[in-house]
Amino acid sequence: KLIDVFEIPRPKLFINMLPSWGGVDCKRIIKNDLTPFDGECMGITLPCPAWKDGKEALEAEARICRFLKEVIIPLAVETNAVILCGGLAGICVLATLLHRVVDLEKSKWGSKLPFTIINYCNILAPLYETEHDKADSKITCVWKDLRSKSANWKARDDAIKQALKELAQRQDDAKQASDAEKPAENKHQ
């Protein structure tokens, strides 16, 4: 059904890039407090480094890029594959590196890739943060088209926006309370 909705040529292969935390970008995002992720997630205590140092991380990512370029991308081209991967920029190292490699290789194929990449996002807050496209963005937010065509989504859209607004307010309140406690803790030390 999804293939028909997106008018994707029939693939011979589906490649599912499972969410993979811990890349260089992910560590930067968490370190700079640009995400609400904290504590336990998928068996990993966040924030945490996946490698012992930055050099080891970059070397590992270079090996992953080489594998994507030499194995996964040629296989995707040969099979007209559909590649499913996480849609939160910088969070999934596999998705981040896949897009990096595709950007470097796409001059081989012209304006149309010989495979399809579908980014998914199961966390609504970052998705709705893309509500207003930036003029200079190269990314097309297909989710807005899907929302406009889905009766169920349209019916729940206002409630979703309200819930996300309330969640953001609770997070802001909790952060302010935490920040207010920090100076008091420092006085006692």
PDB file of C-alpha atoms in Angstrom:
ATOM      1  CA  LYS A   1       0.000   0.000   0.000  1.00  0.00           C
ATOM      2  CA  LEU A   2       2.815   2.411   0.908  1.00  0.00           C
ATOM      3  CA  ILE A   3       4.544   1.744  -2.412  1.00  0.00           C
ATOM      4  CA  ASP A   4       1.366   2.630  -4.287  1.00  0.00           C
ATOM      5  CA  VAL A   5       0.700   5.783  -2.236  1.00  0.00           C
ATOM      6  CA  PHE A   6       4.210   7.094  -2.861  1.00  0.00           C
ATOM      7  CA  GLU A   7       4.154   5.853  -6.487  1.00  0.00           C
ATOM      8  CA  ILE A   8       7.418   3.981  -5.958  1.00  0.00           C
ATOM      9  CA  PRO A   9       8.585   1.601  -8.698  1.00  0.00           C
ATOM     10  CA  ARG A  10       8.317  -2.014  -7.485  1.00  0.00           C
ATOM     11  CA  PRO A  11      11.434  -2.796  -5.430  1.00  0.00           C
ATOM     12  CA  LYS A  12      13.114  -6.187  -5.296  1.00  0.00           C
ATOM     13  CA  LEU A  13      14.528  -5.466  -1.850  1.00  0.00           C
ATOM     14  CA  PHE A  14      13.657  -3.584   1.347  1.00  0.00           C
ATOM     15  CA  ILE A  15      16.560  -2.442   3.514  1.00  0.00           C
ATOM     16  CA  ASN A  16      15.638  -1.460   7.068  1.00  0.00           C
ATOM     17  CA  MET A  17      18.297   0.644   8.775  1.00  0.00           C
ATOM     18  CA  LEU A  18      17.381   0.134  12.414  1.00  0.00           C
ATOM     19  CA  PRO A  19      17.873   3.198  14.623  1.00  0.00           C
ATOM     20  CA  SER A  20      21.514   3.318  15.668  1.00  0.00           C
ATOM     21  CA  TRP A  21      22.465   5.761  18.414  1.00  0.00           C
ATOM     22  CA  GLY A  22      25.887   7.030  19.234  1.00  0.00           C
ATOM     23  CA  GLY A  23      27.400   8.650  16.184  1.00  0.00           C
ATOM     24  CA  VAL A  24      29.471  11.821  16.283  1.00  0.00           C
ATOM     25  CA  ASP A  25      26.434  13.981  15.414  1.00  0.00           C
ATOM     26  CA  CYS A  26      24.263  12.226  18.012  1.00  0.00           C
ATOM     27  CA  LYS A  27      26.838  12.847  20.732  1.00  0.00           C
ATOM     28  CA  ARG A  28      27.085  16.531  19.750  1.00  0.00           C
ATOM     29  CA  ILE A  29      23.295  16.945  19.800  1.00  0.00           C
ATOM     30  CA  ILE A  30      22.962  15.326  23.231  1.00  0.00           C
ATOM     31  CA  LYS A  31      26.011  17.128  24.659  1.00  0.00           C
ATOM     32  CA  ASN A  32      24.647  20.508  23.537  1.00  0.00           C
ATOM     33  CA  ASP A  33      21.241  19.690  25.065  1.00  0.00           C
ATOM     34  CA  LEU A  34      19.502  19.985  21.693  1.00  0.00           C
ATOM     35  CA  THR A  35      17.259  17.001  22.388  1.00  0.00           C
ATOM     36  CA  PRO A  36      14.935  15.912  25.190  1.00  0.00           C
ATOM     37  CA  PHE A  37      16.574  12.460  25.268  1.00  0.00           C
ATOM     38  CA  ASP A  38      18.032  11.705  28.670  1.00  0.00           C
ATOM     39  CA  GLY A  39      18.209   8.610  30.813  1.00  0.00           C
ATOM     40  CA  GLU A  40      17.626   5.078  29.559  1.00  0.00           C
ATOM     41  CA  CYS A  41      16.764   4.500  25.878  1.00  0.00           C
ATOM     42  CA  MET A  42      17.054   1.194  24.001  1.00  0.00           C
ATOM     43  CA  GLY A  43      19.387  -0.173  26.660  1.00  0.00           C
ATOM     44  CA  ILE A  44      21.740   2.801  26.510  1.00  0.00           C
ATOM     45  CA  THR A  45      22.099   5.361  29.276  1.00  0.00           C
ATOM     46  CA  LEU A  46      22.116   8.752  27.595  1.00  0.00           C
ATOM     47  CA  PRO A  47      24.133  10.755  27.076  1.00  0.00           C
ATOM     48  CA  CYS A  48      27.036   8.384  26.519  1.00  0.00           C
ATOM     49  CA  PRO A  49      29.897   8.077  24.073  1.00  0.00           C
ATOM     50  CA  ALA A  50      29.836   5.027  21.820  1.00  0.00           C
ATOM     51  CA  TRP A  51      33.618   5.083  21.339  1.00  0.00           C
ATOM     52  CA  LYS A  52      36.532   5.799  23.624  1.00  0.00           C
ATOM     53  CA  ASP A  53      37.421   9.037  21.809  1.00  0.00           C
ATOM     54  CA  GLY A  54      36.632  11.227  18.808  1.00  0.00           C
ATOM     55  CA  LYS A  55      39.354   9.695  16.631  1.00  0.00           C
ATOM     56  CA  GLU A  56      37.945   6.199  17.119  1.00  0.00           C
ATOM     57  CA  ALA A  57      34.421   7.501  16.367  1.00  0.00           C
ATOM     58  CA  LEU A  58      35.500   9.127  13.106  1.00  0.00           C
ATOM     59  CA  GLU A  59      37.408   6.014  12.035  1.00  0.00           C
ATOM     60  CA  ALA A  60      34.365   3.841  12.726  1.00  0.00           C
ATOM     61  CA  GLU A  61      32.081   6.185  10.804  1.00  0.00           C
ATOM     62  CA  ALA A  62      34.524   6.177   7.864  1.00  0.00           C
ATOM     63  CA  ARG A  63      34.354   2.354   7.808  1.00  0.00           C
ATOM     64  CA  ILE A  64      30.544   2.476   7.885  1.00  0.00           C
ATOM     65  CA  CYS A  65      30.560   4.978   4.984  1.00  0.00           C
ATOM     66  CA  ARG A  66      32.856   2.714   2.990  1.00  0.00           C
ATOM     67  CA  PHE A  67      30.526  -0.261   3.627  1.00  0.00           C
ATOM     68  CA  LEU A  68      27.498   1.792   2.569  1.00  0.00           C
ATOM     69  CA  LYS A  69      29.271   3.000  -0.589  1.00  0.00           C
ATOM     70  CA  GLU A  70      30.761  -0.348  -1.622  1.00  0.00           C
ATOM     71  CA  VAL A  71      28.002  -2.774  -0.533  1.00  0.00           C
ATOM     72  CA  ILE A  72      24.640  -1.257   0.398  1.00  0.00           C
ATOM     73  CA  ILE A  73      24.320   1.446  -2.288  1.00  0.00           C
ATOM     74  CA  PRO A  74      25.270  -0.851  -5.219  1.00  0.00           C
ATOM     75  CA  LEU A  75      22.828  -3.458  -3.887  1.00  0.00           C
ATOM     76  CA  ALA A  76      20.105  -0.796  -3.590  1.00  0.00           C
ATOM     77  CA  VAL A  77      20.774   0.364  -7.167  1.00  0.00           C
ATOM     78  CA  GLU A  78      20.720  -3.196  -8.528  1.00  0.00           C
ATOM     79  CA  THR A  79      17.431  -4.079  -6.810  1.00  0.00           C
ATOM     80  CA  ASN A  80      15.602  -0.725  -6.987  1.00  0.00           C
ATOM     81  CA  ALA A  81      15.500  -1.044  -3.194  1.00  0.00           C
ATOM     82  CA  VAL A  82      13.430   0.859  -0.693  1.00  0.00           C
ATOM     83  CA  ILE A  83      15.634   1.906   2.228  1.00  0.00           C
ATOM     84  CA  LEU A  84      13.809   2.667   5.486  1.00  0.00           C
ATOM     85  CA  CYS A  85      15.710   4.761   8.002  1.00  0.00           C
ATOM     86  CA  GLY A  86      15.239   7.125  10.911  1.00  0.00           C
ATOM     87  CA  GLY A  87      14.248  10.665  10.109  1.00  0.00           C
ATOM     88  CA  LEU A  88      15.661  12.644  13.025  1.00  0.00           C
ATOM     89  CA  ALA A  89      18.741  14.447  11.764  1.00  0.00           C
ATOM     90  CA  GLY A  90      21.894  13.380  13.549  1.00  0.00           C
ATOM     91  CA  ILE A  91      20.268  10.900  15.931  1.00  0.00           C
ATOM     92  CA  CYS A  92      20.612   7.704  13.859  1.00  0.00           C
ATOM     93  CA  VAL A  93      24.211   7.245  12.756  1.00  0.00           C
ATOM     94  CA  LEU A  94      23.215   4.856   9.935  1.00  0.00           C
ATOM     95  CA  ALA A  95      20.673   7.282   8.472  1.00  0.00           C
ATOM     96  CA  THR A  96      23.066  10.222   8.813  1.00  0.00           C
ATOM     97  CA  LEU A  97      25.889   8.363   7.080  1.00  0.00           C
ATOM     98  CA  LEU A  98      23.592   6.897   4.407  1.00  0.00           C
ATOM     99  CA  HIS A  99      22.468  10.399   3.425  1.00  0.00           C
ATOM    100  CA  ARG A 100      26.068  11.613   3.464  1.00  0.00           C
ATOM    101  CA  VAL A 101      27.168   8.821   1.095  1.00  0.00           C
ATOM    102  CA  VAL A 102      24.146   9.268  -1.195  1.00  0.00           C
ATOM    103  CA  ASP A 103      24.877  13.013  -1.415  1.00  0.00           C
ATOM    104  CA  LEU A 104      28.437  12.227  -2.497  1.00  0.00           C
ATOM    105  CA  GLU A 105      27.351   9.571  -5.021  1.00  0.00           C
ATOM    106  CA  LYS A 106      24.178  11.106  -6.497  1.00  0.00           C
ATOM    107  CA  SER A 107      25.934  12.798  -9.418  1.00  0.00           C
ATOM    108  CA  LYS A 108      26.149   9.281 -10.936  1.00  0.00           C
ATOM    109  CA  TRP A 109      22.364   9.065 -11.237  1.00  0.00           C
ATOM    110  CA  GLY A 110      21.203  12.533 -12.189  1.00  0.00           C
ATOM    111  CA  SER A 111      18.061  13.984 -10.636  1.00  0.00           C
ATOM    112  CA  LYS A 112      16.350  10.646  -9.841  1.00  0.00           C
ATOM    113  CA  LEU A 113      17.854   8.083  -7.489  1.00  0.00           C
ATOM    114  CA  PRO A 114      17.655   4.453  -8.712  1.00  0.00           C
ATOM    115  CA  PHE A 115      16.328   3.470  -5.265  1.00  0.00           C
ATOM    116  CA  THR A 116      14.016   5.069  -2.719  1.00  0.00           C
ATOM    117  CA  ILE A 117      14.831   6.313   0.764  1.00  0.00           C
ATOM    118  CA  ILE A 118      11.934   6.650   3.187  1.00  0.00           C
ATOM    119  CA  ASN A 119      12.772   8.421   6.440  1.00  0.00           C
ATOM    120  CA  TYR A 120      10.382   7.755   9.295  1.00  0.00           C
ATOM    121  CA  CYS A 121       9.903   9.454  12.605  1.00  0.00           C
ATOM    122  CA  ASN A 122       7.987   8.021  15.535  1.00  0.00           C
ATOM    123  CA  ILE A 123       8.531  11.041  17.779  1.00  0.00           C
ATOM    124  CA  LEU A 124       6.013  13.742  16.930  1.00  0.00           C
ATOM    125  CA  ALA A 125       7.654  16.790  18.514  1.00  0.00           C
ATOM    126  CA  PRO A 126      10.623  17.002  16.092  1.00  0.00           C
ATOM    127  CA  LEU A 127       8.312  16.174  13.208  1.00  0.00           C
ATOM    128  CA  TYR A 128       5.972  19.050  14.014  1.00  0.00           C
ATOM    129  CA  GLU A 129       8.953  21.364  14.527  1.00  0.00           C
ATOM    130  CA  THR A 130       9.398  21.187  10.745  1.00  0.00           C
ATOM    131  CA  GLU A 131       5.880  22.619  10.360  1.00  0.00           C
ATOM    132  CA  HIS A 132       7.228  25.713   8.620  1.00  0.00           C
ATOM    133  CA  ASP A 133       9.727  24.860   5.877  1.00  0.00           C
ATOM    134  CA  LYS A 134      12.842  26.961   5.746  1.00  0.00           C
ATOM    135  CA  ALA A 135      13.277  28.714   2.405  1.00  0.00           C
ATOM    136  CA  ASP A 136      16.811  27.358   1.974  1.00  0.00           C
ATOM    137  CA  SER A 137      15.957  23.772   2.947  1.00  0.00           C
ATOM    138  CA  LYS A 138      16.712  20.985   0.471  1.00  0.00           C
ATOM    139  CA  ILE A 139      14.372  18.656   2.359  1.00  0.00           C
ATOM    140  CA  THR A 140      10.764  18.188   1.325  1.00  0.00           C
ATOM    141  CA  CYS A 141       8.517  17.280   4.237  1.00  0.00           C
ATOM    142  CA  VAL A 142       6.309  14.574   2.750  1.00  0.00           C
ATOM    143  CA  TRP A 143       4.584  14.099   6.093  1.00  0.00           C
ATOM    144  CA  LYS A 144       2.567  17.260   5.514  1.00  0.00           C
ATOM    145  CA  ASP A 145       1.131  15.811   2.298  1.00  0.00           C
ATOM    146  CA  LEU A 146       0.318  12.584   4.118  1.00  0.00           C
ATOM    147  CA  ARG A 147      -1.408  14.521   6.887  1.00  0.00           C
ATOM    148  CA  SER A 148      -3.495  16.474   4.384  1.00  0.00           C
ATOM    149  CA  LYS A 149      -4.638  13.224   2.715  1.00  0.00           C
ATOM    150  CA  SER A 150      -5.393  11.330   5.920  1.00  0.00           C
ATOM    151  CA  ALA A 151      -8.851  11.891   7.382  1.00  0.00           C
ATOM    152  CA  ASN A 152      -7.780  10.335  10.705  1.00  0.00           C
ATOM    153  CA  TRP A 153      -4.669  12.493  11.009  1.00  0.00           C
ATOM    154  CA  LYS A 154      -6.506  15.676  10.045  1.00  0.00           C
ATOM    155  CA  ALA A 155      -9.195  14.914  12.619  1.00  0.00           C
ATOM    156  CA  ARG A 156      -6.569  14.562  15.364  1.00  0.00           C
ATOM    157  CA  ASP A 157      -4.154  17.261  14.228  1.00  0.00           C
ATOM    158  CA  ASP A 158      -5.386  20.025  16.549  1.00  0.00           C
ATOM    159  CA  ALA A 159      -5.299  17.644  19.541  1.00  0.00           C
ATOM    160  CA  ILE A 160      -1.755  16.564  18.611  1.00  0.00           C
ATOM    161  CA  LYS A 161      -0.595  20.181  18.373  1.00  0.00           C
ATOM    162  CA  GLN A 162      -2.184  20.992  21.731  1.00  0.00           C
ATOM    163  CA  ALA A 163      -0.595  17.951  23.406  1.00  0.00           C
ATOM    164  CA  LEU A 164       2.826  18.881  21.993  1.00  0.00           C
ATOM    165  CA  LYS A 165       2.394  22.457  23.200  1.00  0.00           C
ATOM    166  CA  GLU A 166       1.538  21.218  26.716  1.00  0.00           C
ATOM    167  CA  LEU A 167       4.499  18.802  26.660  1.00  0.00           C
ATOM    168  CA  ALA A 168       6.866  21.622  25.664  1.00  0.00           C
ATOM    169  CA  GLN A 169       5.493  23.778  28.472  1.00  0.00           C
ATOM    170  CA  ARG A 170       6.004  20.983  31.045  1.00  0.00           C
ATOM    171  CA  GLN A 171       9.562  20.473  29.786  1.00  0.00           C
ATOM    172  CA  ASP A 172      10.269  24.216  30.008  1.00  0.00           C
ATOM    173  CA  ASP A 173       8.823  24.331  33.538  1.00  0.00           C
ATOM    174  CA  ALA A 174      10.929  21.326  34.607  1.00  0.00           C
ATOM    175  CA  LYS A 175      14.086  22.867  33.117  1.00  0.00           C
ATOM    176  CA  GLN A 176      13.437  26.183  34.873  1.00  0.00           C
ATOM    177  CA  ALA A 177      12.876  24.384  38.182  1.00  0.00           C
ATOM    178  CA  SER A 178      16.082  22.401  37.675  1.00  0.00           C
ATOM    179  CA  ASP A 179      18.045  25.545  36.778  1.00  0.00           C
ATOM    180  CA  ALA A 180      16.647  27.302  39.861  1.00  0.00           C
ATOM    181  CA  GLU A 181      17.875  24.453  42.104  1.00  0.00           C
ATOM    182  CA  LYS A 182      21.446  24.508  40.726  1.00  0.00           C
ATOM    183  CA  PRO A 183      22.569  27.764  42.412  1.00  0.00           C
ATOM    184  CA  ALA A 184      21.135  26.534  45.725  1.00  0.00           C
ATOM    185  CA  GLU A 185      23.127  23.303  45.410  1.00  0.00           C
ATOM    186  CA  ASN A 186      26.343  25.233  44.711  1.00  0.00           C
ATOM    187  CA  LYS A 187      25.897  27.362  47.874  1.00  0.00           C
ATOM    188  CA  HIS A 188      25.862  24.253  50.068  1.00  0.00           C
ATOM    189  CA  GLN A 189      29.111  22.870  48.667  1.00  0.00           C
TER     190      GLN A 189
END
